[in-house]
Short mmCIF file of C-alpha atoms and ligand atoms in Angstrom, two decimals:
data_model
loop_
_atom_site.label_atom_id
_atom_site.label_comp_id
_atom_site.label_asym_id
_atom_site.label_seq_id
_atom_site.Cartn_x
_atom_site.Cartn_y
_atom_site.Cartn_z
CA MET A 1093 86.35 71.93 146.51
CA ARG A 1094 89.15 72.29 148.81
CA ILE A 1095 91.64 69.59 148.53
CA SER A 1096 94.66 68.58 150.66
CA VAL A 1097 98.33 68.71 149.43
CA SER A 1098 98.54 64.96 149.08
CA LYS A 1099 95.05 64.80 147.03
CA ALA A 1100 96.62 67.48 144.84
CA ILE A 1101 99.72 65.52 144.23
CA ASP A 1102 97.70 62.42 143.34
CA LEU A 1103 95.32 64.12 140.91
CA LEU A 1104 98.35 65.88 139.12
CA LEU A 1105 100.31 62.72 138.61
CA GLN A 1106 96.97 61.10 137.33
CA GLY A 1107 96.89 63.82 134.60
CA GLN A 1108 94.35 66.12 136.12
CA VAL A 1109 94.20 69.87 136.40
CA VAL A 1110 94.04 71.45 140.00
CA ALA A 1111 94.41 75.02 141.23
CA LEU A 1112 97.33 75.81 143.53
CA PRO A 1113 98.34 78.78 145.56
CA THR A 1114 101.39 80.85 144.77
CA GLU A 1115 102.74 83.94 146.39
CA THR A 1116 101.73 85.92 143.23
CA VAL A 1117 98.28 84.70 142.14
CA TYR A 1118 96.59 81.22 142.17
CA GLY A 1119 97.92 78.99 139.29
CA LEU A 1120 95.88 76.40 137.09
CA ALA A 1121 98.39 73.52 137.36
CA ALA A 1122 99.20 70.53 135.38
CA CYS A 1123 102.48 68.21 135.15
CA MET A 1124 104.58 69.88 132.32
CA ALA A 1125 105.32 66.42 131.00
CA GLN A 1126 101.68 65.33 130.42
CA PRO A 1127 100.47 67.22 127.22
CA LYS A 1128 96.88 65.96 127.47
CA ALA A 1129 96.69 67.68 130.96
CA VAL A 1130 98.42 70.60 129.62
CA SER A 1131 95.71 71.00 126.88
CA CYS A 1132 92.97 70.77 129.23
CA ILE A 1133 94.47 74.03 130.83
CA TYR A 1134 93.99 75.71 127.65
CA SER A 1135 90.29 74.66 127.14
CA LEU A 1136 89.30 75.26 130.85
CA LYS A 1137 90.68 78.83 130.67
CA ASN A 1138 89.44 79.47 127.11
CA ARG A 1139 93.07 80.42 126.43
CA PRO A 1140 94.36 80.96 122.78
CA SER A 1141 96.68 78.06 121.92
CA ASP A 1142 99.51 80.60 120.90
CA ASN A 1143 99.87 81.95 124.41
CA PRO A 1144 102.58 79.50 126.27
CA LEU A 1145 102.59 78.72 129.90
CA ILE A 1146 105.04 79.41 132.64
CA ILE A 1147 106.83 76.40 134.05
CA HIS A 1148 107.39 76.12 137.92
CA VAL A 1149 110.31 74.40 139.46
CA SER A 1150 111.23 73.78 142.94
CA CYS A 1151 115.03 73.35 142.68
CA LEU A 1152 117.70 74.10 140.44
CA ASP A 1153 117.87 70.39 139.12
CA GLN A 1154 114.40 70.91 137.87
CA LEU A 1155 115.51 73.86 136.13
CA HIS A 1156 118.56 72.23 134.34
CA GLU A 1157 116.09 69.55 133.20
CA ILE A 1158 114.15 71.98 131.03
CA ALA A 1159 116.56 74.86 130.09
CA GLU A 1160 119.15 74.40 127.37
CA LYS A 1161 121.30 77.36 128.48
CA ILE A 1162 121.31 79.42 131.53
CA PRO A 1163 123.36 82.62 130.86
CA ASP A 1164 125.98 83.48 133.54
CA SER A 1165 124.12 86.79 134.17
CA CYS A 1166 121.01 84.76 135.33
CA GLN A 1167 122.90 83.48 138.47
CA ALA A 1168 122.99 86.61 140.47
CA LEU A 1169 119.26 87.14 139.73
CA ILE A 1170 118.42 83.66 140.78
CA GLU A 1171 120.42 83.77 144.02
CA HIS A 1172 118.79 87.06 144.87
CA PHE A 1173 115.02 86.59 143.67
CA TRP A 1174 114.51 82.90 143.90
CA PRO A 1175 112.35 81.51 145.10
CA GLY A 1176 110.23 84.39 144.16
CA PRO A 1177 108.16 86.29 141.80
CA LEU A 1178 110.60 86.35 138.96
CA THR A 1179 110.36 84.52 135.64
CA PHE A 1180 113.05 83.99 132.96
CA ILE A 1181 112.54 83.33 129.49
CA LEU A 1182 115.30 80.82 128.48
CA PRO A 1183 116.26 78.58 125.55
CA ALA A 1184 114.24 75.42 125.91
CA LYS A 1185 115.52 71.79 126.16
CA LYS A 1186 113.10 70.90 123.39
CA GLU A 1187 113.15 67.18 123.89
CA SER A 1188 112.07 67.73 127.72
CA VAL A 1189 109.42 70.34 127.23
CA PRO A 1190 106.31 69.51 125.18
CA GLU A 1191 105.53 71.92 122.38
CA ILE A 1192 101.98 72.65 123.57
CA VAL A 1193 103.74 74.10 126.85
CA ARG A 1194 105.82 76.48 124.74
CA ALA A 1195 103.13 77.10 122.05
CA ASN A 1196 105.79 75.93 119.68
CA LEU A 1197 108.32 78.60 120.57
CA PRO A 1198 112.01 77.61 121.15
CA ASN A 1199 111.99 79.24 124.73
CA ILE A 1200 110.49 78.41 127.91
CA ALA A 1201 109.36 80.78 130.64
CA VAL A 1202 110.30 79.45 134.18
CA ARG A 1203 110.18 80.55 137.73
CA MET A 1204 110.64 79.19 141.20
CA PRO A 1205 107.55 80.10 143.31
CA ASN A 1206 107.76 80.88 147.02
CA HIS A 1207 104.78 79.43 148.60
CA PRO A 1208 105.41 76.29 151.03
CA LEU A 1209 102.51 74.38 149.69
CA MET A 1210 103.31 74.90 146.10
CA VAL A 1211 106.92 73.93 146.83
CA GLU A 1212 105.84 70.91 148.64
CA ILE A 1213 103.78 69.79 145.78
CA LEU A 1214 106.50 70.44 143.03
CA ASN A 1215 108.91 68.39 145.13
CA HIS A 1216 106.66 65.44 144.52
CA THR A 1217 105.46 66.05 140.92
CA GLY A 1218 108.32 67.64 139.15
CA PRO A 1219 108.03 70.74 136.93
CA LEU A 1220 104.28 72.10 136.78
CA VAL A 1221 102.75 74.46 134.32
CA ALA A 1222 100.56 76.99 135.74
CA PRO A 1223 99.00 80.02 134.14
CA SER A 1224 96.79 82.29 136.37
CA ALA A 1225 93.67 80.49 137.47
CA ASN A 1226 91.25 82.89 135.95
CA LEU A 1227 89.16 82.47 132.73
CA SER A 1228 91.06 84.33 130.01
CA GLY A 1229 90.44 88.05 130.00
CA LYS A 1230 89.39 88.10 133.82
CA PRO A 1231 91.31 89.41 136.69
CA SER A 1232 93.66 86.82 138.13
CA SER A 1233 92.66 84.88 141.17
CA THR A 1234 94.17 85.69 144.55
CA SER A 1235 92.12 83.49 146.67
CA PRO A 1236 90.26 80.06 146.50
CA GLU A 1237 86.87 81.88 146.31
CA HIS A 1238 87.98 83.64 143.01
CA VAL A 1239 89.10 80.14 141.60
CA GLU A 1240 85.54 78.89 142.46
CA GLU A 1241 83.83 81.82 141.05
CA ASP A 1242 85.45 81.18 137.65
CA PHE A 1243 85.64 77.35 137.56
CA GLY A 1244 82.78 76.33 139.94
CA LYS A 1245 82.43 75.15 143.51
CA ASP A 1246 83.37 71.60 142.48
CA PHE A 1247 86.82 72.61 140.91
CA PRO A 1248 89.80 71.04 143.08
CA VAL A 1249 91.75 74.01 144.89
CA VAL A 1250 94.42 73.69 147.63
CA ASP A 1251 93.58 76.57 149.93
CA GLY A 1252 96.91 78.45 150.63
CA GLY A 1253 95.29 81.70 151.90
CA VAL A 1254 95.22 84.99 149.96
CA SER A 1255 98.16 85.49 147.66
CA SER A 1256 100.71 87.81 149.41
CA LYS A 1257 101.85 89.69 146.52
CA GLY A 1258 98.43 89.70 144.60
CA VAL A 1259 100.02 90.30 141.08
CA GLU A 1260 101.84 88.14 138.76
CA SER A 1261 105.54 87.61 138.42
CA THR A 1262 107.83 90.11 136.66
CA ILE A 1263 109.04 88.33 133.29
CA LEU A 1264 112.67 88.90 132.07
CA PHE A 1265 114.32 88.05 128.86
CA VAL A 1266 117.94 88.50 127.71
CA GLU A 1267 119.49 89.89 124.55
CA GLY A 1268 123.33 89.42 124.69
CA GLU A 1269 124.05 90.07 128.22
CA ARG A 1270 121.46 92.76 128.88
CA TRP A 1271 118.24 91.82 130.60
CA SER A 1272 114.73 93.55 129.75
CA ILE A 1273 111.42 93.18 131.06
CA ALA A 1274 108.95 91.53 129.05
CA ARG A 1275 105.95 91.89 131.55
CA LEU A 1276 106.05 94.15 134.58
CA GLY A 1277 104.99 92.48 137.87
CA ALA A 1278 105.69 91.94 141.67
CA ILE A 1279 109.46 93.02 141.34
CA SER A 1280 110.00 96.50 140.45
CA PRO A 1281 112.60 97.77 137.84
CA GLU A 1282 114.47 99.38 140.63
CA GLU A 1283 114.92 96.26 142.67
CA LEU A 1284 116.27 94.54 139.57
CA ALA A 1285 118.62 97.49 138.85
CA ALA A 1286 120.22 97.01 142.40
CA VAL A 1287 121.16 93.46 141.62
CA LEU A 1288 121.91 93.93 137.66
CA GLY A 1289 123.62 97.30 138.14
CA TYR A 1290 121.63 98.83 135.37
CA LYS A 1291 117.94 99.55 134.97
CA PRO A 1292 116.28 96.91 132.60
CA THR A 1293 114.42 98.29 129.69
CA ILE A 1294 110.69 97.86 129.90
CA LYS A 1295 109.67 96.08 126.64
CA SER A 1296 106.17 95.05 127.68
CA LYS A 1297 104.87 98.39 126.30
CA ASP A 1298 105.93 97.34 122.80
CA SER A 1299 102.43 95.73 121.95
CA SER A 1300 103.27 95.30 118.11
CA SER A 1301 105.64 92.51 118.78
CA PRO A 1302 105.46 91.49 122.50
CA ILE A 1303 108.00 88.99 123.84
CA CYS A 1304 105.22 87.29 125.77
CA PRO A 1305 102.43 86.38 123.47
CA GLY A 1306 100.04 86.91 126.17
CA GLN A 1307 100.54 90.76 126.10
CA HIS A 1308 98.45 90.78 122.93
CA TYR A 1309 95.21 89.71 124.73
CA LYS A 1310 92.58 91.71 126.73
CA HIS A 1311 93.39 91.08 130.44
CA TYR A 1312 92.25 91.64 134.04
CA SER A 1313 89.04 93.30 132.88
CA PRO A 1314 85.88 93.28 135.19
CA GLN A 1315 82.48 93.97 133.64
CA ALA A 1316 82.60 97.50 135.03
CA LYS A 1317 84.11 100.27 132.67
CA LEU A 1318 87.22 101.85 134.21
CA PHE A 1319 87.92 105.69 133.47
CA MET A 1320 91.48 106.98 134.34
CA LEU A 1321 91.47 110.45 135.90
CA SER A 1322 94.72 112.30 136.22
CA SER A 1323 93.22 115.07 138.43
CA TYR A 1324 90.07 114.86 140.59
CA GLU A 1325 87.85 117.35 138.44
CA GLY A 1326 84.12 117.07 138.67
CA HIS A 1327 82.30 114.82 141.02
CA PRO A 1328 82.24 111.09 139.94
CA PRO A 1329 80.05 109.06 141.95
CA ILE A 1330 82.22 106.07 142.26
CA VAL A 1331 85.93 106.33 142.58
CA MET A 1332 88.95 103.96 143.16
CA GLY A 1333 91.63 105.82 144.90
CA PHE A 1334 94.10 106.30 147.68
CA LYS A 1335 93.58 106.47 151.43
CA GLU A 1336 95.18 110.02 151.90
CA ARG A 1337 93.16 111.70 149.21
CA GLN A 1338 89.92 113.46 149.57
CA TYR A 1339 87.11 112.65 146.92
CA PRO A 1340 84.40 115.20 147.77
CA ASN A 1341 81.08 114.05 146.80
CA ALA A 1342 81.82 110.79 145.79
CA GLN A 1343 79.07 108.24 146.87
CA LYS A 1344 81.44 105.38 147.36
CA VAL A 1345 85.31 105.09 147.27
CA PHE A 1346 87.10 101.79 146.74
CA TYR A 1347 90.54 102.25 148.37
CA LEU A 1348 93.62 100.51 146.84
CA SER A 1349 96.04 101.60 149.54
CA SER A 1350 97.99 104.59 150.92
CA LEU A 1351 100.19 106.42 148.35
CA GLU A 1352 103.04 105.13 150.30
CA ASN A 1353 102.48 101.44 149.53
CA PRO A 1354 102.05 100.39 146.06
CA GLN A 1355 102.81 96.75 147.21
CA GLU A 1356 99.56 96.93 149.19
CA ALA A 1357 97.65 98.43 146.15
CA LEU A 1358 98.76 95.42 144.07
CA HIS A 1359 97.76 93.11 146.76
CA HIS A 1360 94.23 94.52 146.66
CA LEU A 1361 93.76 95.32 143.00
CA TYR A 1362 92.31 92.06 141.53
CA HIS A 1363 90.05 91.48 144.63
CA LEU A 1364 88.79 95.08 144.11
CA LEU A 1365 88.17 94.56 140.42
CA ARG A 1366 86.25 91.52 141.10
CA ASP A 1367 84.40 93.18 143.85
CA LEU A 1368 83.10 95.87 141.32
CA ASP A 1369 81.18 93.16 139.61
CA HIS A 1370 79.92 91.57 142.74
CA GLN A 1371 78.57 94.99 143.60
CA ASN A 1372 77.14 95.51 140.02
CA ILE A 1373 79.06 98.58 139.38
CA LYS A 1374 78.96 99.77 135.82
CA GLU A 1375 81.41 102.71 135.76
CA ILE A 1376 84.32 103.81 138.11
CA TRP A 1377 86.70 106.60 138.01
CA VAL A 1378 90.27 105.55 138.96
CA ASP A 1379 92.58 108.17 140.62
CA PHE A 1380 95.55 107.68 138.13
CA ASP A 1381 97.59 110.50 139.74
CA PHE A 1382 100.40 108.66 141.33
CA PRO A 1383 104.13 108.39 140.76
CA ARG A 1384 105.43 106.34 137.66
CA GLU A 1385 108.08 104.43 139.47
CA GLY A 1386 108.74 101.17 141.53
CA LEU A 1387 105.57 98.98 141.73
CA PHE A 1388 103.39 101.80 140.79
CA LEU A 1389 104.62 101.15 137.11
CA THR A 1390 103.01 97.61 137.41
CA LEU A 1391 99.79 99.16 139.10
CA ALA A 1392 99.44 101.64 136.13
CA GLU A 1393 99.95 98.99 133.45
CA ARG A 1394 97.42 96.58 135.07
CA LEU A 1395 94.81 99.47 135.52
CA GLN A 1396 95.21 100.40 131.89
CA ARG A 1397 94.86 96.88 130.71
CA ALA A 1398 91.73 96.46 133.04
CA ALA A 1399 90.34 99.65 131.40
CA ASN A 1400 91.04 97.87 128.01
CA LEU A 1401 93.37 100.92 127.03
CA GLY A 1402 96.34 98.60 126.14
CA MET A 1403 99.68 100.46 126.90
O1 LIG B 1198 103.12 84.98 138.73
C1 LIG B 1198 102.86 84.43 137.78
O2 LIG B 1198 103.64 84.42 136.76
C2 LIG B 1198 101.67 83.47 137.64
C3 LIG B 1198 101.81 82.33 138.73
C4 LIG B 1198 100.55 81.33 138.73
O3 LIG B 1198 103.00 81.78 138.73
N1 LIG B 1198 101.44 82.90 136.25
C5 LIG B 1198 101.08 83.68 135.31
O4 LIG B 1198 100.81 82.91 134.03
O5 LIG B 1198 100.94 84.87 135.32
P1 LIG B 1198 100.10 83.48 132.84
O6 LIG B 1198 99.84 82.35 131.94
O7 LIG B 1198 98.86 84.22 133.33
O8 LIG B 1198 101.16 84.40 132.19
C6 LIG B 1198 102.20 84.03 131.39
C7 LIG B 1198 102.80 85.06 130.53
C8 LIG B 1198 101.99 85.15 129.39
O9 LIG B 1198 102.05 86.49 128.88
C9 LIG B 1198 102.73 84.14 128.42
O10 LIG B 1198 102.56 84.65 127.00
C10 LIG B 1198 104.14 84.46 128.78
O11 LIG B 1198 103.96 84.42 130.26
N2 LIG B 1198 104.96 83.28 128.50
C11 LIG B 1198 104.88 82.00 128.91
N3 LIG B 1198 105.76 81.09 128.23
C12 LIG B 1198 106.58 82.09 127.39
C13 LIG B 1198 107.60 81.72 126.38
N4 LIG B 1198 107.99 80.38 126.19
N5 LIG B 1198 107.96 82.83 125.71
C14 LIG B 1198 107.36 83.93 125.99
N6 LIG B 1198 106.58 84.19 126.69
C15 LIG B 1198 105.81 83.26 127.56
MG1 LIG B 1199 97.26 85.40 133.35
#
């Protein structure tokens, strides 16, 4: 059910959960300070209780309300990337952030989203928690239709159009003065390096003890089975690939984007993964022969998780 911004604000302040647009993916939102509403998010999504939620803020005052300490090295990143798809893991002001939001961890994950409707709502409600608006394990939602597919036609959603990035925020954490990537996302390691002066280490691959508990779990998976092909051998009937490549004898090709444009591939990815199920496709061969740099790193990681291969 599509609802207005003012209705969303009313429902959130009353302790209800609503789906909201962000520039990355749609979020399933509740007021951070209302633990009952937050617990509804876990049950609606069927999300394990040890997987904490990202807190969204619309101004630095809201950040200071919930973060105990903001390292000096955070300033340049905030100035450059906020509002936008960059999430920081920071020490929590424990008295301000309910345990259920942090899954009892001493830290919060926080970002300032860049979608006008989300910002307007945050200005009225204060900090909101919002995990991606999908059932746990499914591809994230990048449109109101995806939200309705997972939570039903009557579920309240603010229609903010198709998410422009189409993939979740990049999550950073700091050790000493050095930032590392806990989850690859919409901002590439190279873009971060241009601000930091060094390339952050990618630690999302370390699946034995991930910084983000969510990295343990199955993610982004359609019903269809995905097979990664590093070269186009044989003639698989259904292929996910790139516009400038030839896939001789394929009966059907799902195009991610041009090889020049990994941002466009990410923009399409979750929609395509959901489309495979709509079209009742059981198996698809993915053209995995693309560069391992920039946003292609995020694409490779999401595809591997969708194929349930881990990292
Ligand atoms: O772009 C995004 O980040 C989207 C939009 C809606 O903002 N949100 C999103 O939330 O992707 P979610 O719940 O699907 O993923 C959040 C990730 C999980 O892997 C979780 O474990 C991690 O962030 N996380 C949240 N709070 C954390 C904390 N306090 N410490 C470590 N990891 C945390
Ligand atoms: Mg998610």
